[in-house]
Coordinates of N, CA and C in Angstrom, one line a residue:
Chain Y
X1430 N -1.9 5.3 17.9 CA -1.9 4.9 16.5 C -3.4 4.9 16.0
X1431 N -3.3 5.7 15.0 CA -4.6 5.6 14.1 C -5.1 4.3 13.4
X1432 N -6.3 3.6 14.2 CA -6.8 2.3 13.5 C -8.0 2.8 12.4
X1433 N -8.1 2.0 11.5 CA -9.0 2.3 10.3 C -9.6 1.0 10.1
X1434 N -11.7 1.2 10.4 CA -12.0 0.3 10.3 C -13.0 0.0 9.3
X1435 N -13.0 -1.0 7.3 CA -13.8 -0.4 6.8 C -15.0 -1.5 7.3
X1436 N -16.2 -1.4 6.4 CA -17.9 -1.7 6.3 C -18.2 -1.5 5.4
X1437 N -19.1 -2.9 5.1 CA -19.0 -4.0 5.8 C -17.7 -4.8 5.4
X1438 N -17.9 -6.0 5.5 CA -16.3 -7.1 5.6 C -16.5 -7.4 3.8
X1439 N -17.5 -7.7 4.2 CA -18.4 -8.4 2.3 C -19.7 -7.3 1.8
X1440 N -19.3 -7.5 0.7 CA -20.4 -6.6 -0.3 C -20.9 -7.3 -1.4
X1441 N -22.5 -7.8 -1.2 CA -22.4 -8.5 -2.6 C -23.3 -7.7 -3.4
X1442 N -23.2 -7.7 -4.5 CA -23.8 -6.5 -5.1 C -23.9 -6.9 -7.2
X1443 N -24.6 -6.4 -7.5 CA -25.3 -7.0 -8.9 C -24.5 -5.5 -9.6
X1444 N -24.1 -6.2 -11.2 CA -23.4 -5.3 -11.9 C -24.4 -4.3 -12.2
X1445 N -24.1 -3.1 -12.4 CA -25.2 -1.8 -12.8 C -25.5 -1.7 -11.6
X1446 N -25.4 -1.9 -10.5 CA -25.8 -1.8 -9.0 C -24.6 -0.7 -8.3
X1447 N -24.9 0.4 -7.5 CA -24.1 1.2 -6.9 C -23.5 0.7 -5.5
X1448 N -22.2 1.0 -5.4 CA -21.8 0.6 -3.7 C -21.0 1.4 -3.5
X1449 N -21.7 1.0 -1.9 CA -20.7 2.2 -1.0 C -20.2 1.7 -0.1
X1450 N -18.8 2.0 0.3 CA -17.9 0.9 1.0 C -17.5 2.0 2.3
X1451 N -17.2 2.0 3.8 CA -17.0 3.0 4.2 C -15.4 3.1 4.9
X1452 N -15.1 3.7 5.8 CA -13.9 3.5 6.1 C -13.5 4.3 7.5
X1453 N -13.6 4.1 8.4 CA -13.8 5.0 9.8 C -12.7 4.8 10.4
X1454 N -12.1 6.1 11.1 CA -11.1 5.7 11.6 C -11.1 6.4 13.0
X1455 N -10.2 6.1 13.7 CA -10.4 5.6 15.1 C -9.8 7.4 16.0
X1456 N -9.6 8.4 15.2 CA -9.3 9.4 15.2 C -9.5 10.6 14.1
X1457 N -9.6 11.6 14.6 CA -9.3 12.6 13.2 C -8.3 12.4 12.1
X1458 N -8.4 12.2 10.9 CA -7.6 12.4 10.0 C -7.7 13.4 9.1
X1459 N -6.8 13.9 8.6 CA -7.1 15.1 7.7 C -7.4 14.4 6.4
X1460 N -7.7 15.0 5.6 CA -8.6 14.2 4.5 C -7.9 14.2 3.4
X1461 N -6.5 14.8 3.3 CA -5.4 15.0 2.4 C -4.5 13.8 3.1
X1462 N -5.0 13.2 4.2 CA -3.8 12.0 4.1 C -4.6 10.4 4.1
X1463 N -6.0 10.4 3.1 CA -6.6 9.4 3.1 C -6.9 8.8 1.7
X1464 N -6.2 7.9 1.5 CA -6.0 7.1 0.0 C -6.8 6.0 0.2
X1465 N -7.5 4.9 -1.5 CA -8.3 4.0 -1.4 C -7.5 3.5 -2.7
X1466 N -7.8 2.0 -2.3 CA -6.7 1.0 -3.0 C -8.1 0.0 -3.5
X1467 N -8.1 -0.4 -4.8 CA -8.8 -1.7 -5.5 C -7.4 -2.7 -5.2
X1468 N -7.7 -3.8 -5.3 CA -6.7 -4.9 -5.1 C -7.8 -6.3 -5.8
X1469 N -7.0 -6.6 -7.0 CA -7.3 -8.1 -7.5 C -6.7 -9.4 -7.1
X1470 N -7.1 -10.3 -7.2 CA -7.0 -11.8 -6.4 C -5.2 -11.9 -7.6
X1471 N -4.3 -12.0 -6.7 CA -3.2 -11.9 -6.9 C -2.2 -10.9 -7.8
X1472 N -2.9 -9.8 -7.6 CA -2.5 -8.8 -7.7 C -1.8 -7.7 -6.9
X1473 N -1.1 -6.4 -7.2 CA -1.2 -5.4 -6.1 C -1.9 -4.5 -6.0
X1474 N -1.9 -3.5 -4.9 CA -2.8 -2.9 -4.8 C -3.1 -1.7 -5.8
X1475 N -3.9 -1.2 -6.3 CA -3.6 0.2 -7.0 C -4.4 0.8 -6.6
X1476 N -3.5 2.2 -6.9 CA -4.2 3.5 -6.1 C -5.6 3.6 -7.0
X1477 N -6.5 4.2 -6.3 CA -8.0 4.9 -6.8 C -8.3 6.1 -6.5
X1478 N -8.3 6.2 -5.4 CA -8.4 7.9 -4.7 C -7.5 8.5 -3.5
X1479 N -7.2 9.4 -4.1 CA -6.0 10.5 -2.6 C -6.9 11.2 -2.4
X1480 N -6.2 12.2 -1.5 CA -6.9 13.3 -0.9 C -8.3 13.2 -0.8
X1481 N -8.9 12.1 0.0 CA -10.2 11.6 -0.3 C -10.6 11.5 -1.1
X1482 N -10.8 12.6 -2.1 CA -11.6 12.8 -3.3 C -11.9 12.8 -4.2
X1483 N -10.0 12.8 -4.8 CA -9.1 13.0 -6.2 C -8.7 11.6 -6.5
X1484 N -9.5 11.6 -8.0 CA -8.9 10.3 -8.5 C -7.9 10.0 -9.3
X1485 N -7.2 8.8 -9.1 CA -5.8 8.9 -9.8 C -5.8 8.7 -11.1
X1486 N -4.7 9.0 -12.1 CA -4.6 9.0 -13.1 C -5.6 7.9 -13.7
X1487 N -6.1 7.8 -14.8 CA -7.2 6.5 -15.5 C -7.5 6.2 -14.7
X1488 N -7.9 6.6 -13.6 CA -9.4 5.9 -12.7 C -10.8 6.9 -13.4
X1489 N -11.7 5.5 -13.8 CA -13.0 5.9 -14.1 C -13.5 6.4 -13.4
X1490 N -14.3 7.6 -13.7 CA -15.3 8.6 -12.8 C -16.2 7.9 -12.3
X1491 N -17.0 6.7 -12.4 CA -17.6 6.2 -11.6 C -17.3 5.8 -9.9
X1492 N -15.9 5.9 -10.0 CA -15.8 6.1 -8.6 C -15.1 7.0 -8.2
X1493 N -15.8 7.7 -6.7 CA -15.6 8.6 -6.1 C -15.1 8.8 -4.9
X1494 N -14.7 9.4 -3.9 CA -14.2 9.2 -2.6 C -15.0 11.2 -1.9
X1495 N -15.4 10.6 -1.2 CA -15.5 11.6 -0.2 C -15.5 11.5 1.5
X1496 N -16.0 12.2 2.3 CA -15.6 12.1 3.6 C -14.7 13.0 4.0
X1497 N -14.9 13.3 5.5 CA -13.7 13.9 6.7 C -13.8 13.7 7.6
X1498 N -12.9 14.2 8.5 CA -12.8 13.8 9.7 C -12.3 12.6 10.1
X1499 N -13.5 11.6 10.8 CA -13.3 10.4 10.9 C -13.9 9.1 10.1
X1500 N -14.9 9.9 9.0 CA -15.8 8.5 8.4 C -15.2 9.2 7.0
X1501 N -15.4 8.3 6.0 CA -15.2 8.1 4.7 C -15.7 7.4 4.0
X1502 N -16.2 7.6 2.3 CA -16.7 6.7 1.8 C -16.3 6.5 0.4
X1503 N -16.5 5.7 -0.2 CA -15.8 5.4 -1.5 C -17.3 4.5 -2.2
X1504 N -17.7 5.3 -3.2 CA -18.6 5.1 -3.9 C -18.3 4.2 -5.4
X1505 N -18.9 3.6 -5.7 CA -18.5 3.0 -7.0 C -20.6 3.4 -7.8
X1506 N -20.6 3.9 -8.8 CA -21.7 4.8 -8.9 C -22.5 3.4 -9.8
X1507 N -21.8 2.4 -11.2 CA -22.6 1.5 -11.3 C -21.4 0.5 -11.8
X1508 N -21.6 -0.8 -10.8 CA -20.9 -1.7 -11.3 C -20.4 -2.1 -12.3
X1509 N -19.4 -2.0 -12.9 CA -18.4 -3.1 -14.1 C -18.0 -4.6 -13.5
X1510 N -18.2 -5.3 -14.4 CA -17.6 -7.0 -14.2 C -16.1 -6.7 -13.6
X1511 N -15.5 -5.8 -14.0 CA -14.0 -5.6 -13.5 C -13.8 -4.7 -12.3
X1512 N -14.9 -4.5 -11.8 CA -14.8 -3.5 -10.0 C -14.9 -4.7 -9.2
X1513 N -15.2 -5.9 -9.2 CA -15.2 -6.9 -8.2 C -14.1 -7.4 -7.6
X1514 N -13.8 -7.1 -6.4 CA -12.1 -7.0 -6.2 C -12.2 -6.5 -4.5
X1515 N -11.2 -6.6 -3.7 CA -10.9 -6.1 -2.5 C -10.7 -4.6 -2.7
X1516 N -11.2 -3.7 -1.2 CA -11.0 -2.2 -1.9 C -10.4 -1.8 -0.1
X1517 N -9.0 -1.0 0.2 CA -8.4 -0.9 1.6 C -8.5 0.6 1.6
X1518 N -8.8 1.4 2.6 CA -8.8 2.4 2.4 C -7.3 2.8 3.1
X1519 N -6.5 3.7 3.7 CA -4.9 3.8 4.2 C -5.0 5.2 4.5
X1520 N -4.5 5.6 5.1 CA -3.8 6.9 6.3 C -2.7 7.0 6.5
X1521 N -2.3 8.2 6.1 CA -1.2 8.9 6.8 C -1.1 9.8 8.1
X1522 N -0.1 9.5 9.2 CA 0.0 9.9 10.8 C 1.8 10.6 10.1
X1523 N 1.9 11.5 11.0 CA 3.3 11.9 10.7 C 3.5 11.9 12.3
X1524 N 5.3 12.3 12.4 CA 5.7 12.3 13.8 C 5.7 11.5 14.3
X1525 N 6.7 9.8 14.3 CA 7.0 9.9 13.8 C 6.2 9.4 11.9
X1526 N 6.4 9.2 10.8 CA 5.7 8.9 10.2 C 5.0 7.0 10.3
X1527 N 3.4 7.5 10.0 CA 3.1 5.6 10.1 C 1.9 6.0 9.2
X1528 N 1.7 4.9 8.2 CA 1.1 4.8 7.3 C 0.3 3.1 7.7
X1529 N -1.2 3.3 7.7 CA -2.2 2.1 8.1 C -3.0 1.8 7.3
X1530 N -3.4 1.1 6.9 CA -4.6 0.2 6.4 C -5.5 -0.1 6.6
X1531 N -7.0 -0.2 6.4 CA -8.0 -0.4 6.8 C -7.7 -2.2 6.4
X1532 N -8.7 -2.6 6.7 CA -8.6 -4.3 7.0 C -9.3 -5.1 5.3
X1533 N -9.6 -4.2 5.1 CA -10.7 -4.3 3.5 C -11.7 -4.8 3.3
X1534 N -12.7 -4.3 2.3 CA -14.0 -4.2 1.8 C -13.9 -5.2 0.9
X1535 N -14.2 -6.5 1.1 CA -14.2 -7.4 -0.4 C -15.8 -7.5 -1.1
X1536 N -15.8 -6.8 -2.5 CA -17.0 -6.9 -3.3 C -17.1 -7.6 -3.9
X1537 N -18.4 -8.6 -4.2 CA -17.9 -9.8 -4.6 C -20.1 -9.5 -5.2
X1538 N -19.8 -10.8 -6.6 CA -21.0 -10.5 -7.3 C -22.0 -11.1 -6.8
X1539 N -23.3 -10.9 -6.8 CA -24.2 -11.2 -6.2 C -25.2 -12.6 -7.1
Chain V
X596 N 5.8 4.9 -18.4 CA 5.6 3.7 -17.1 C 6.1 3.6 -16.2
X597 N 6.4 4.0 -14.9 CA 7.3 3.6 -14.1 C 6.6 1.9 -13.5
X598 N 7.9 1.1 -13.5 CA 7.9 -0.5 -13.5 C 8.1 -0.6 -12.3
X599 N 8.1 -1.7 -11.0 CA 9.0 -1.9 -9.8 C 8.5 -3.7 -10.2
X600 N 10.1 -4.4 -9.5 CA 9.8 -5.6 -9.6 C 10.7 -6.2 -8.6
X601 N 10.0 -6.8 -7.4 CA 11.1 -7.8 -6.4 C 11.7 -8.9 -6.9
X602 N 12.5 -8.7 -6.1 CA 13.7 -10.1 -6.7 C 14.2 -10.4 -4.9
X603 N 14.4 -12.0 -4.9 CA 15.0 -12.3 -4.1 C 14.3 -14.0 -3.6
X604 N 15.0 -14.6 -2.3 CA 14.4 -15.8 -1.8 C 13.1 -15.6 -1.5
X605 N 12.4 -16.9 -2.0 CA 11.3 -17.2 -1.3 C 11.1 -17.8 -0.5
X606 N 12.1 -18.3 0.6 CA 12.0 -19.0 1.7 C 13.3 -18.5 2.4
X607 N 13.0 -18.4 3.4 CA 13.3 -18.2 4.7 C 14.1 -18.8 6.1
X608 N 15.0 -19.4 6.4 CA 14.8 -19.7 7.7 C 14.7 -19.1 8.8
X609 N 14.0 -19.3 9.6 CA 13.6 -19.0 11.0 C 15.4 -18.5 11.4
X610 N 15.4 -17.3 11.9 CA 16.4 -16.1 12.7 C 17.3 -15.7 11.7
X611 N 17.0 -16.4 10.6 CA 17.7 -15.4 9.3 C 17.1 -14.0 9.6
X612 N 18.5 -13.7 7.9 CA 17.5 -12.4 7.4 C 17.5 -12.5 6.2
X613 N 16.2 -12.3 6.0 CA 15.3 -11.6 4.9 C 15.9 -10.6 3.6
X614 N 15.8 -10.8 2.6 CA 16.5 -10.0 1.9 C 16.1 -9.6 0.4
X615 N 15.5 -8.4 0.2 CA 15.2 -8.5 -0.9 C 15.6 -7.1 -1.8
X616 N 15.6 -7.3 -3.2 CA 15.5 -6.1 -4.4 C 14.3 -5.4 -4.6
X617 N 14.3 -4.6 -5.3 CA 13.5 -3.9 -6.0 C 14.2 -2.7 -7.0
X618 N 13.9 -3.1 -8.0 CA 14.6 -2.8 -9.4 C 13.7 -1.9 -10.1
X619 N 14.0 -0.7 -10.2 CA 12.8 0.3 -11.1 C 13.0 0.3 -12.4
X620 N 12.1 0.4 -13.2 CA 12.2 0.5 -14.3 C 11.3 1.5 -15.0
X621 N 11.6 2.3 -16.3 CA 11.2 3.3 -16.9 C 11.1 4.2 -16.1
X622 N 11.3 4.8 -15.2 CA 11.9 6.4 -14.8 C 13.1 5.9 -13.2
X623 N 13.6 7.3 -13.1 CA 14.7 7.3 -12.4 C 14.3 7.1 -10.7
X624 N 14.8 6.2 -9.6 CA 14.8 7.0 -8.6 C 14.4 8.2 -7.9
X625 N 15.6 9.1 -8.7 CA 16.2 10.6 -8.0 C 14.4 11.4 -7.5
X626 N 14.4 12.3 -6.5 CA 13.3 12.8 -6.5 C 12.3 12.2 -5.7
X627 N 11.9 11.1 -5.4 CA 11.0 10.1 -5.1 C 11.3 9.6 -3.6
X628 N 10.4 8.8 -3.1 CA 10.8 7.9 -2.0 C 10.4 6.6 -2.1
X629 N 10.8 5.9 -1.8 CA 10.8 4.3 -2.3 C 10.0 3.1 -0.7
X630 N 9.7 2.7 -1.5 CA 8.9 1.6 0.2 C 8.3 0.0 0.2
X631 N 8.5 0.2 1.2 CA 8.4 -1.3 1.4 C 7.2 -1.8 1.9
X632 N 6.3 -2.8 1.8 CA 5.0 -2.7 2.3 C 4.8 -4.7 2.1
X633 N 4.3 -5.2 3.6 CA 4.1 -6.6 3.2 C 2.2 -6.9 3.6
X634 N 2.1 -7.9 3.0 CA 1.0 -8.2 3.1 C 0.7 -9.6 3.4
X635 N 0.0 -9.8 4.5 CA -0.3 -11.2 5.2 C -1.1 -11.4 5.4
X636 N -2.1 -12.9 5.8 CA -3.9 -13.0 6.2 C -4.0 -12.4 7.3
X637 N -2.8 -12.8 8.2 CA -3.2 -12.4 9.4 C -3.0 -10.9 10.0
X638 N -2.3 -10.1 9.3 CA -1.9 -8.4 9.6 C -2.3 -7.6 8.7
X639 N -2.7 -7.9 7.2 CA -3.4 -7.6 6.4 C -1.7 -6.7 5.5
X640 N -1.8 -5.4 5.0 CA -1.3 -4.6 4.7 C -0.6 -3.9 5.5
X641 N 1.0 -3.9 5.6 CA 1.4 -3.3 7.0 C 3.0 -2.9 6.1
X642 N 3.0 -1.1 6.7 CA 4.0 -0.5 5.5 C 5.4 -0.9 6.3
X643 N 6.2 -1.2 6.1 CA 7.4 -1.7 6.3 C 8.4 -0.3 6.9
X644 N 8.3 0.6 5.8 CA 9.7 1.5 5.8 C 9.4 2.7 4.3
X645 N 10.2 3.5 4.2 CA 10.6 3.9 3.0 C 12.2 4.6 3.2
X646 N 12.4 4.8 1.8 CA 13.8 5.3 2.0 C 13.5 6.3 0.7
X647 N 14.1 7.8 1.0 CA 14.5 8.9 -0.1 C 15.5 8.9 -0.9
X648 N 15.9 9.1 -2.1 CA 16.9 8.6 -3.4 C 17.8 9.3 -2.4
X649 N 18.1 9.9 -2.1 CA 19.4 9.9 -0.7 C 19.7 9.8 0.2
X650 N 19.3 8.8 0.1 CA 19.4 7.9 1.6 C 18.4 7.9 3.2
X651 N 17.9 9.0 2.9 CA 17.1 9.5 4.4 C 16.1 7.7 4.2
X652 N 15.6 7.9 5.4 CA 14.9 6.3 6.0 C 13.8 6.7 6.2
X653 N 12.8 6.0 7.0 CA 12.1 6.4 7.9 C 11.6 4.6 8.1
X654 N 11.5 4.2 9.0 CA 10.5 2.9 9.5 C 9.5 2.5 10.2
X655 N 8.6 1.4 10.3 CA 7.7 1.4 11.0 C 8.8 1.2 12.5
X656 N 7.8 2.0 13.2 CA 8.0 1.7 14.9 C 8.6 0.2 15.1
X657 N 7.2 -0.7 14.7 CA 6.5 -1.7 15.3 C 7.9 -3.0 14.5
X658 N 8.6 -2.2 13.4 CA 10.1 -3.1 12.9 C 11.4 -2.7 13.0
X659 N 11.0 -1.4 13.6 CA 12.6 -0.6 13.4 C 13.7 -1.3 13.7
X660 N 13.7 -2.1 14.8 CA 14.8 -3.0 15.3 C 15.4 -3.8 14.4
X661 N 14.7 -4.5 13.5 CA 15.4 -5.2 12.4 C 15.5 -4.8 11.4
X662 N 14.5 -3.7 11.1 CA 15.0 -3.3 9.2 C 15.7 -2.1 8.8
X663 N 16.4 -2.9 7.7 CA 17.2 -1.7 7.3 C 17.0 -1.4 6.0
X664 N 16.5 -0.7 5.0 CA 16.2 -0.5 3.7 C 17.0 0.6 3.4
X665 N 18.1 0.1 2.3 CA 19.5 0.5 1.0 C 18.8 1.3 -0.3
X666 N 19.5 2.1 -0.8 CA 19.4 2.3 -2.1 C 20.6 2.0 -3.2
X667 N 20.8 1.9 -4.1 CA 21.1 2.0 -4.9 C 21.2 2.8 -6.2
X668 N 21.1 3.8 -6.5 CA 20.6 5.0 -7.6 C 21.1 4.9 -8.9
X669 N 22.7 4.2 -8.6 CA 23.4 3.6 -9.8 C 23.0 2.4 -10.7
X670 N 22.1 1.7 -9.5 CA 21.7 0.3 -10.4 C 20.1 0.7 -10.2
X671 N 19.9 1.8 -10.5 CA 18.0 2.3 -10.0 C 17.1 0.8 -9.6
X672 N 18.0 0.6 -8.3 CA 17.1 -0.2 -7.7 C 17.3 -0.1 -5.8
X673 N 16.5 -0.8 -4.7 CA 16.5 -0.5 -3.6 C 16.7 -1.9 -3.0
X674 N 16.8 -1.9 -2.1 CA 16.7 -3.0 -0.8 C 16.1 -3.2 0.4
X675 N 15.5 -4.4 0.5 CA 14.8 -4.6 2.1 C 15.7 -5.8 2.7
X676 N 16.2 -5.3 3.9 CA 17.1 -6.4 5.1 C 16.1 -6.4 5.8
X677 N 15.4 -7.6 6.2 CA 14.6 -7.8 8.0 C 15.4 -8.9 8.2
X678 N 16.2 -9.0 9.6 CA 16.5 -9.5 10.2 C 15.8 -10.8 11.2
X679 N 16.4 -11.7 11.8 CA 15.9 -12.6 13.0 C 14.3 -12.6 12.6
X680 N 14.1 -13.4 11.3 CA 12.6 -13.1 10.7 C 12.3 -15.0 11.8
X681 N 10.5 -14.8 11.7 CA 10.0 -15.8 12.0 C 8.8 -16.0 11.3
X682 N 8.2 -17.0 11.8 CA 6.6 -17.4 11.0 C 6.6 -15.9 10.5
X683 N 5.9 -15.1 11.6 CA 5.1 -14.3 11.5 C 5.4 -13.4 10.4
X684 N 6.5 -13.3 10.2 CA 7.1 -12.6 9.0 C 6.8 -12.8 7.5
X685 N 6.2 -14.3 7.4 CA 5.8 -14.8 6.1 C 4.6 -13.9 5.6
X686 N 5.0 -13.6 4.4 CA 4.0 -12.6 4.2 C 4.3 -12.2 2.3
X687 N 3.7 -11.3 1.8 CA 3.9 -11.4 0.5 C 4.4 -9.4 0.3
X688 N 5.6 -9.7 0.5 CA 6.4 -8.0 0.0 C 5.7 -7.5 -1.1
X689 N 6.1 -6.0 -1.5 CA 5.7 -5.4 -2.3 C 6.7 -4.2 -2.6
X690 N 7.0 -3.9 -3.6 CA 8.0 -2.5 -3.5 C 7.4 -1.7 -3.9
X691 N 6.9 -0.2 -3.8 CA 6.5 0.8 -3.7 C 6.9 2.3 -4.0
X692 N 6.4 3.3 -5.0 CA 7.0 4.4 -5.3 C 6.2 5.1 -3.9
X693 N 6.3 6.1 -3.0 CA 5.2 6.7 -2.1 C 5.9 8.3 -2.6
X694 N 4.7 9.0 -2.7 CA 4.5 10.1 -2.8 C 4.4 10.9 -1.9
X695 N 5.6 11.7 -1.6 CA 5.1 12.4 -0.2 C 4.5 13.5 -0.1
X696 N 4.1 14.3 -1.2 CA 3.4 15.5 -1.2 C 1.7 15.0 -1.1
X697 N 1.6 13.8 -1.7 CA -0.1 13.4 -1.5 C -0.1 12.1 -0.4
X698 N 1.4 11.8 0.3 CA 0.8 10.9 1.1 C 0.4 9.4 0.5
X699 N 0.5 8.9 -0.5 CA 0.1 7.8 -1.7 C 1.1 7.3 -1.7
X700 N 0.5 6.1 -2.5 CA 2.1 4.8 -2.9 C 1.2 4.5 -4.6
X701 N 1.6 5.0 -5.5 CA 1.1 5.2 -7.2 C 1.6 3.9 -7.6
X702 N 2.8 3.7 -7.6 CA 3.3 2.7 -8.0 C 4.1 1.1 -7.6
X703 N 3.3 0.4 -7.6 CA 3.7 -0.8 -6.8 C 4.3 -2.1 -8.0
X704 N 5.1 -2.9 -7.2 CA 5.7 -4.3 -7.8 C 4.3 -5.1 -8.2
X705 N 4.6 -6.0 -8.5 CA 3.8 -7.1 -8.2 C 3.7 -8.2 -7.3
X706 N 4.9 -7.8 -5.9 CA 4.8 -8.4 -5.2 C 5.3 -10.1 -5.1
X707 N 6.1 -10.5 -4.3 CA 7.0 -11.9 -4.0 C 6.4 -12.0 -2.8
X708 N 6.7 -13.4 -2.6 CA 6.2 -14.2 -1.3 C 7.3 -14.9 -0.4
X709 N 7.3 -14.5 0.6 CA 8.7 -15.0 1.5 C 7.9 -15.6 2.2
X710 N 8.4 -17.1 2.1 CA 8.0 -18.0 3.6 C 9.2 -17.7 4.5
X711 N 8.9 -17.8 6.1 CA 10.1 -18.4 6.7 C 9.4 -19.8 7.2
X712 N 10.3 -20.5 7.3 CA 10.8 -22.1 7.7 C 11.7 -22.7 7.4
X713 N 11.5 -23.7 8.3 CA 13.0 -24.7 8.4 C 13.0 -25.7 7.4

């Protein structure tokens, strides 16, 4: 089983300030089965980036995803009061299918 | 908009089962695959299952024994059974559209909270 581990646990970081959150996983993954989720304090998760790179519908270009292989990273280019939130990165393994979670990046204001 | 919303108990007893809805709203089933995904302090985010608007399944390994996830296409809504639940099971569900051509879950509930206890 593919584990996914992100970095750091906490991020504190000042609005207008850039962060990079990473996401490593414990094998090769192809980069078309690596999604990143924002999640708010009693909220669900929502999608931000598939295919590493590609952001979803009304996600702001300020954030970005790149990475392969086994490291990944998810950029947020300059803070909004509304980016402060938990962020999980997730993998897809087929055969049989299992879909995993990284443990999450909580960003939190400085 | 596609909408998802759980419905069901919030508490549990210990070797019940678990039982919950998920009711879509603004677009149809058909086409899609549907999922189950719980979230806990201690296991974090851990996908449950999904099931295809006709019936195909698929589950985690690590539950297969106990879960069984239904559709419905007539009442465009789905179902989660976990069986012989315990503590560990307490956790906060979520229902899920997953996309299988990108591998994604786009659209999620807002998630219910099942205790188990006595």
């Amino acid at each position: 089983e593919t584990l996914l581990t992100q970095s750091p646990g906490t991020l504190s970081l000042s609005p207008g300030e850039r962060a990079t959150l990473s996401c490593r996983a414990s094998q090769s993954v192809s980069s078309t089965y690596l999604a990143w989720y924002q999640q708010k304090a009693g909220q669900a998760p929502r999608l931000l980036i598939f295919g590493a790179s590609s952001r979803a519908a009304g996600i702001p270009d300020r954030f970005s995803g790149s990475g392969s292989g086994t490291d990944f990273t998810l950029t947020i280019s300059r803070l909004e009061p509304e980016d402060f939130a938990v962020y999980y990165c997730q993998q897809y393994a087929g055969s049989p299918p299992r879909y995993t979670f990284g443990q999450g990046t909580k960003l939190e204001i400085k | 908009q596609v909408q998802l919303q759980e419905s069901g108990p919030g508490l549990v007893k210990p070797s019940e089962t678990l039982s919950l809805t998920c009711t879509v709203s603004g677009g149809s089933l058909n086409n899609y695959y549907w999922s189950w995904i719980r979230q806990s302090p201690g296991k974090g985010l851990e996908w449950i299952g999904y099931i295809y608007y006709n019936g195909y399944v698929n589950y985690n390994p690590s539950l297969q024994s106990r879960v069984i996830i239904s559709i419905d296409t007539s009442k465009n809504h789905f179902s989660l059974n976990l069986t012989s639940v315990t503590a560990a099971d307490t956790a906060v569900y979520y229902c899920a559209r997953y996309k299988g051509n990108w591998y994604l879950f786009d659209y999620w509930g807002q998630g219910t909270l099942v205790t188990v206890s006595s």
